[in-house]
mmCIF file of C-alpha atoms in Angstrom:
data_model
loop_
_atom_site.group_PDB
_atom_site.id
_atom_site.type_symbol
_atom_site.label_atom_id
_atom_site.label_comp_id
_atom_site.label_asym_id
_atom_site.label_seq_id
_atom_site.Cartn_x
_atom_site.Cartn_y
_atom_site.Cartn_z
ATOM 1 C CA PHE J 1 -0.044 -0.143 -0.091
ATOM 2 C CA LEU J 2 2.972 2.406 0.863
ATOM 3 C CA MET J 3 4.451 1.958 -2.442
ATOM 4 C CA ILE J 4 1.504 2.316 -4.438
ATOM 5 C CA TYR J 5 0.307 5.417 -2.517
ATOM 6 C CA LEU J 6 3.763 6.845 -3.001
ATOM 7 C CA LEU J 7 3.843 6.325 -6.948
ATOM 8 C CA TRP J 8 0.010 7.613 -7.174
ATOM 9 C CA ASP J 9 0.828 10.486 -5.039
ATOM 10 C CA ARG J 10 4.044 11.894 -6.659
ATOM 11 C CA LYS J 11 2.439 11.536 -10.153
ATOM 12 C CA VAL J 12 -0.909 12.891 -9.524
ATOM 13 C CA ASN J 13 -0.330 15.471 -6.651
ATOM 14 C CA GLY J 14 3.173 16.100 -7.475
ATOM 15 C CA SER J 15 4.431 19.282 -5.857
ATOM 16 C CA LYS J 16 1.217 20.166 -4.465
ATOM 17 C CA SER J 17 1.084 16.907 -2.285
ATOM 18 C CA PHE J 18 1.439 17.387 1.735
ATOM 19 C CA PHE J 19 4.363 14.816 1.189
ATOM 20 C CA ALA J 20 5.933 16.772 -1.561
ATOM 21 C CA PRO J 21 8.878 18.136 0.646
ATOM 22 C CA TYR J 22 9.528 14.498 1.807
ATOM 23 C CA TYR J 23 9.625 13.152 -1.858
ATOM 24 C CA ASP J 24 12.096 15.897 -2.770
ATOM 25 C CA ILE J 25 14.684 14.571 -0.345
ATOM 26 C CA LEU J 26 14.314 10.858 -1.337
ATOM 27 C CA PRO J 27 17.107 9.367 -3.342
ATOM 28 C CA GLN J 28 16.437 9.269 -6.838
ATOM 29 C CA THR J 29 18.656 6.327 -7.489
ATOM 30 C CA LEU J 30 19.416 3.429 -5.219
ATOM 31 C CA ARG J 31 22.834 2.389 -6.930
ATOM 32 C CA ASN J 32 24.178 1.155 -3.584
ATOM 33 C CA MET J 33 21.399 -1.781 -3.927
ATOM 34 C CA PRO J 34 22.610 -4.715 -5.744
ATOM 35 C CA ILE J 35 18.958 -5.306 -7.343
ATOM 36 C CA PHE J 36 20.217 -2.067 -9.611
ATOM 37 C CA TRP J 37 23.798 -3.068 -10.259
ATOM 38 C CA ASN J 38 24.700 -3.749 -13.619
ATOM 39 C CA ALA J 39 26.278 -7.164 -14.861
ATOM 40 C CA GLN J 40 29.719 -5.771 -14.426
ATOM 41 C CA GLU J 41 28.700 -5.016 -10.952
ATOM 42 C CA LEU J 42 27.440 -8.244 -10.125
ATOM 43 C CA GLN J 43 30.495 -10.410 -11.126
ATOM 44 C CA TYR J 44 32.016 -9.174 -7.669
ATOM 45 C CA LEU J 45 29.266 -11.390 -6.118
ATOM 46 C CA GLU J 46 30.148 -14.525 -8.343
ATOM 47 C CA GLY J 47 29.855 -17.817 -6.241
ATOM 48 C CA SER J 48 27.302 -15.955 -3.520
ATOM 49 C CA HIS J 49 23.825 -17.195 -2.902
ATOM 50 C CA LEU J 50 23.081 -13.540 -3.007
ATOM 51 C CA LEU J 51 22.947 -13.671 -6.662
ATOM 52 C CA THR J 52 19.841 -15.946 -6.575
ATOM 53 C CA GLN J 53 18.309 -13.800 -3.877
ATOM 54 C CA ILE J 54 18.639 -10.594 -6.283
ATOM 55 C CA ASN J 55 17.300 -12.466 -9.041
ATOM 56 C CA ASP J 56 14.470 -13.911 -7.183
ATOM 57 C CA ARG J 57 13.618 -10.339 -5.766
ATOM 58 C CA SER J 58 14.021 -8.820 -9.243
ATOM 59 C CA ASP J 59 11.495 -11.599 -10.661
ATOM 60 C CA ALA J 60 8.794 -11.103 -7.827
ATOM 61 C CA ILE J 61 9.006 -7.096 -8.432
ATOM 62 C CA ARG J 62 8.355 -7.729 -11.982
ATOM 63 C CA GLU J 63 5.587 -10.311 -11.367
ATOM 64 C CA ASP J 64 3.699 -7.817 -9.106
ATOM 65 C CA TYR J 65 3.923 -4.705 -11.434
ATOM 66 C CA GLU J 66 2.788 -7.011 -14.291
ATOM 67 C CA ARG J 67 0.011 -8.326 -12.168
ATOM 68 C CA ILE J 68 -1.133 -4.648 -10.970
ATOM 69 C CA CYS J 69 -0.933 -3.634 -14.587
ATOM 70 C CA SER J 70 -3.241 -6.589 -15.770
ATOM 71 C CA ILE J 71 -5.812 -5.286 -13.038
ATOM 72 C CA SER J 72 -5.624 -1.838 -14.345
ATOM 73 C CA PRO J 73 -4.198 -1.624 -17.739
ATOM 74 C CA HIS J 74 -5.155 1.640 -18.820
ATOM 75 C CA HIS J 75 -4.256 3.378 -15.608
ATOM 76 C CA PHE J 76 -1.380 2.083 -13.728
ATOM 77 C CA PRO J 77 1.108 2.172 -16.463
ATOM 78 C CA THR J 78 0.710 5.867 -16.825
ATOM 79 C CA ILE J 79 1.320 6.093 -13.149
ATOM 80 C CA ALA J 80 4.594 4.414 -12.935
ATOM 81 C CA SER J 81 6.913 2.510 -15.117
ATOM 82 C CA LEU J 82 8.866 -0.842 -14.025
ATOM 83 C CA ASP J 83 11.574 1.087 -13.155
ATOM 84 C CA ASP J 84 9.525 3.435 -10.858
ATOM 85 C CA PHE J 85 8.019 0.495 -9.411
ATOM 86 C CA ARG J 86 11.198 -1.110 -8.666
ATOM 87 C CA TRP J 87 12.376 2.325 -7.136
ATOM 88 C CA ALA J 88 9.518 2.749 -4.908
ATOM 89 C CA ARG J 89 9.754 -1.153 -3.896
ATOM 90 C CA MET J 90 13.084 -0.407 -2.427
ATOM 91 C CA ILE J 91 12.393 2.984 -0.969
ATOM 92 C CA VAL J 92 9.621 1.441 1.139
ATOM 93 C CA CYS J 93 11.665 -2.121 1.874
ATOM 94 C CA SER J 94 14.735 -0.101 3.181
ATOM 95 C CA ARG J 95 12.842 2.926 5.240
ATOM 96 C CA ASN J 96 9.399 1.532 6.372
ATOM 97 C CA PHE J 97 8.934 1.312 10.105
ATOM 98 C CA GLY J 98 6.327 -1.587 11.531
ATOM 99 C CA LEU J 99 4.029 0.228 13.880
ATOM 100 C CA LEU J 100 1.309 -0.529 16.140
ATOM 101 C CA ILE J 101 -1.198 2.032 16.199
ATOM 102 C CA SER J 102 -4.858 1.698 17.754
ATOM 103 C CA GLY J 103 -4.231 -1.883 18.077
ATOM 104 C CA HIS J 104 -3.742 -2.572 14.378
ATOM 105 C CA ARG J 105 -0.276 -3.410 13.020
ATOM 106 C CA THR J 106 0.965 -1.195 9.970
ATOM 107 C CA SER J 107 3.769 0.469 8.390
ATOM 108 C CA ALA J 108 4.956 3.847 7.716
ATOM 109 C CA LEU J 109 7.483 5.998 6.279
ATOM 110 C CA VAL J 110 8.703 8.531 8.821
ATOM 111 C CA PRO J 111 10.636 11.585 7.525
ATOM 112 C CA HIS J 112 14.079 12.283 9.277
ATOM 113 C CA ALA J 113 13.664 9.069 11.109
ATOM 114 C CA ASP J 114 14.573 7.302 8.085
ATOM 115 C CA MET J 115 18.057 8.974 7.793
ATOM 116 C CA LEU J 116 19.294 7.168 10.884
ATOM 117 C CA ASN J 117 22.368 5.063 10.204
ATOM 118 C CA HIS J 118 22.512 1.259 11.770
ATOM 119 C CA HIS J 119 24.057 0.490 14.696
ATOM 120 C CA ARG J 120 24.327 -2.673 16.965
ATOM 121 C CA PRO J 121 23.601 -2.937 19.696
ATOM 122 C CA ARG J 122 20.832 -0.590 19.556
ATOM 123 C CA GLU J 123 21.127 2.791 21.433
ATOM 124 C CA THR J 124 17.511 3.911 20.838
ATOM 125 C CA LYS J 125 14.152 2.617 20.271
ATOM 126 C CA TRP J 126 11.004 3.727 18.511
ATOM 127 C CA THR J 127 7.112 3.263 18.449
ATOM 128 C CA PHE J 128 3.897 5.204 17.845
ATOM 129 C CA CYS J 129 2.885 6.875 21.064
ATOM 130 C CA GLU J 130 -0.962 6.447 21.657
ATOM 131 C CA GLU J 131 -0.669 9.506 23.986
ATOM 132 C CA ARG J 132 0.827 11.953 21.628
ATOM 133 C CA GLN J 133 -0.515 10.322 18.660
ATOM 134 C CA CYS J 134 3.225 10.726 16.964
ATOM 135 C CA PHE J 135 5.981 8.411 16.072
ATOM 136 C CA THR J 136 8.734 8.682 18.897
ATOM 137 C CA ILE J 137 12.435 7.868 19.433
ATOM 138 C CA THR J 138 13.765 7.295 22.659
ATOM 139 C CA THR J 139 17.328 6.874 23.748
ATOM 140 C CA LEU J 140 18.288 3.926 25.597
ATOM 141 C CA GLN J 141 21.502 5.320 27.045
ATOM 142 C CA SER J 142 23.286 8.664 27.340
ATOM 143 C CA ILE J 143 24.309 10.214 24.086
ATOM 144 C CA GLN J 144 26.504 13.110 24.099
ATOM 145 C CA ALA J 145 25.991 16.410 22.256
ATOM 146 C CA GLY J 146 27.041 16.419 18.835
ATOM 147 C CA CYS J 147 27.347 12.749 18.542
ATOM 148 C CA GLN J 148 25.332 10.793 15.916
ATOM 149 C CA VAL J 149 21.692 9.259 16.904
ATOM 150 C CA TYR J 150 21.509 5.586 15.499
ATOM 151 C CA ASP J 151 18.705 3.356 14.922
ATOM 152 C CA SER J 152 18.927 -0.495 14.682
ATOM 153 C CA TYR J 153 18.013 -2.168 11.643
ATOM 154 C CA GLY J 154 17.934 -5.345 13.786
ATOM 155 C CA GLN J 155 20.176 -8.410 13.946
ATOM 156 C CA LYS J 156 20.571 -9.551 10.278
ATOM 157 C CA CYS J 157 22.695 -11.181 8.248
ATOM 158 C CA ASN J 158 25.061 -9.551 6.061
ATOM 159 C CA HIS J 159 23.172 -10.527 2.984
ATOM 160 C CA ARG J 160 19.905 -9.065 3.975
ATOM 161 C CA PHE J 161 21.814 -5.801 4.909
ATOM 162 C CA LEU J 162 23.246 -5.326 1.427
ATOM 163 C CA LEU J 163 19.933 -6.718 -0.392
ATOM 164 C CA ASN J 164 17.515 -4.408 1.367
ATOM 165 C CA TYR J 165 19.489 -1.404 2.703
ATOM 166 C CA GLY J 166 22.549 -1.364 0.208
ATOM 167 C CA PHE J 167 25.481 -1.991 2.930
ATOM 168 C CA CYS J 168 27.144 -4.273 4.880
ATOM 169 C CA VAL J 169 28.510 -4.568 8.310
ATOM 170 C CA GLU J 170 32.414 -5.328 8.326
ATOM 171 C CA ARG J 171 32.247 -7.030 11.708
ATOM 172 C CA ASN J 172 28.760 -8.232 12.105
ATOM 173 C CA VAL J 173 29.156 -9.613 15.516
ATOM 174 C CA GLU J 174 26.747 -9.195 18.470
ATOM 175 C CA VAL J 175 28.060 -8.154 21.789
ATOM 176 C CA ASP J 176 27.693 -11.980 23.087
ATOM 177 C CA GLY J 177 29.881 -12.931 20.188
ATOM 178 C CA PHE J 178 27.095 -14.382 18.044
ATOM 179 C CA CYS J 179 27.453 -13.700 14.364
ATOM 180 C CA PRO J 180 24.023 -13.563 12.612
ATOM 181 C CA ASN J 181 25.804 -14.147 9.029
ATOM 182 C CA GLU J 182 24.176 -17.023 7.415
ATOM 183 C CA VAL J 183 25.585 -19.522 4.697
ATOM 184 C CA PRO J 184 23.360 -21.372 2.827
ATOM 185 C CA LEU J 185 23.678 -25.110 2.096
ATOM 186 C CA GLU J 186 22.007 -26.970 -0.464
ATOM 187 C CA LEU J 187 20.940 -30.779 0.173
ATOM 188 C CA GLY J 188 19.767 -33.123 -2.262
ATOM 189 C CA LEU J 189 19.209 -37.082 -2.244
ATOM 190 C CA ASP J 190 21.456 -39.646 -3.881
ATOM 191 C CA GLY J 191 20.519 -42.497 -6.091
ATOM 192 C CA PHE J 192 20.475 -44.805 -2.642
ATOM 193 C CA GLY J 193 18.176 -42.496 -0.779
ATOM 194 C CA GLY J 194 20.840 -40.647 1.432
ATOM 195 C CA VAL J 195 21.407 -37.235 1.972
ATOM 196 C CA VAL J 196 24.548 -35.733 0.176
ATOM 197 C CA LEU J 197 25.851 -32.255 1.432
ATOM 198 C CA PHE J 198 27.207 -30.640 -1.411
ATOM 199 C CA GLY J 199 30.711 -28.677 -0.807
ATOM 200 C CA GLU J 200 31.130 -31.200 2.295
ATOM 201 C CA ASN J 201 34.635 -31.938 1.501
ATOM 202 C CA LEU J 202 35.427 -28.335 1.292
ATOM 203 C CA LEU J 203 33.777 -28.188 4.934
ATOM 204 C CA ASN J 204 35.562 -30.971 6.356
ATOM 205 C CA GLU J 205 38.827 -29.597 5.335
ATOM 206 C CA GLY J 206 37.879 -26.205 6.774
ATOM 207 C CA GLY J 207 37.408 -27.829 10.068
ATOM 208 C CA PHE J 208 33.430 -27.459 10.357
ATOM 209 C CA PHE J 209 32.554 -30.704 10.625
ATOM 210 C CA GLY J 210 34.530 -33.005 13.119
ATOM 211 C CA GLY J 211 38.222 -33.675 13.364
ATOM 212 C CA GLU J 212 40.735 -32.074 15.761
ATOM 213 C CA ALA J 213 40.412 -28.680 14.160
ATOM 214 C CA ASN J 214 36.824 -28.191 15.457
ATOM 215 C CA LYS J 215 37.688 -28.478 19.245
ATOM 216 C CA GLU J 216 38.593 -24.913 19.362
#
């Protein structure tokens, strides 16, 4: 809904929209997100499962656009091209806040709040204040004057950070030492009904399964 409204309001109301000042400060391009990378740039991800996720996301966005166009063939294509639709999808994906308002779970785009950078462990929390009827951010610790105020995008694997937000965390480790990064393993069945773990030899050599190297 947010994405459709964003596209419709920008197209129909333009500079007369109440939200026009907000639209004006949104990035016009999202070249930091791999879904917008060209073939040469995607080569840097060769061998990564992220390439599959990028293709799946691109296919899903295209299918959603085509489905909406099939429902409104004479109207929606004039509101947004596929490129516009892709841009709006990733704007909302990277900036929306999940909120509980009057007992209903919803999502919102919040100007200024969506500009806060990510940091773990979290230093702030956000919510919708029913009493004040507004979005609020509350600090969880003392923050010195002049210091940057951070948000936490959650405990996530780096492939999710890159796919949805366009960045990676160099040392993606929690305070307790847990690393949320994930490595997908593809499993299949051999001709005898057994389970084959592709890349098992490589993993064994790296000391991830059994052996003396795993004791540390």
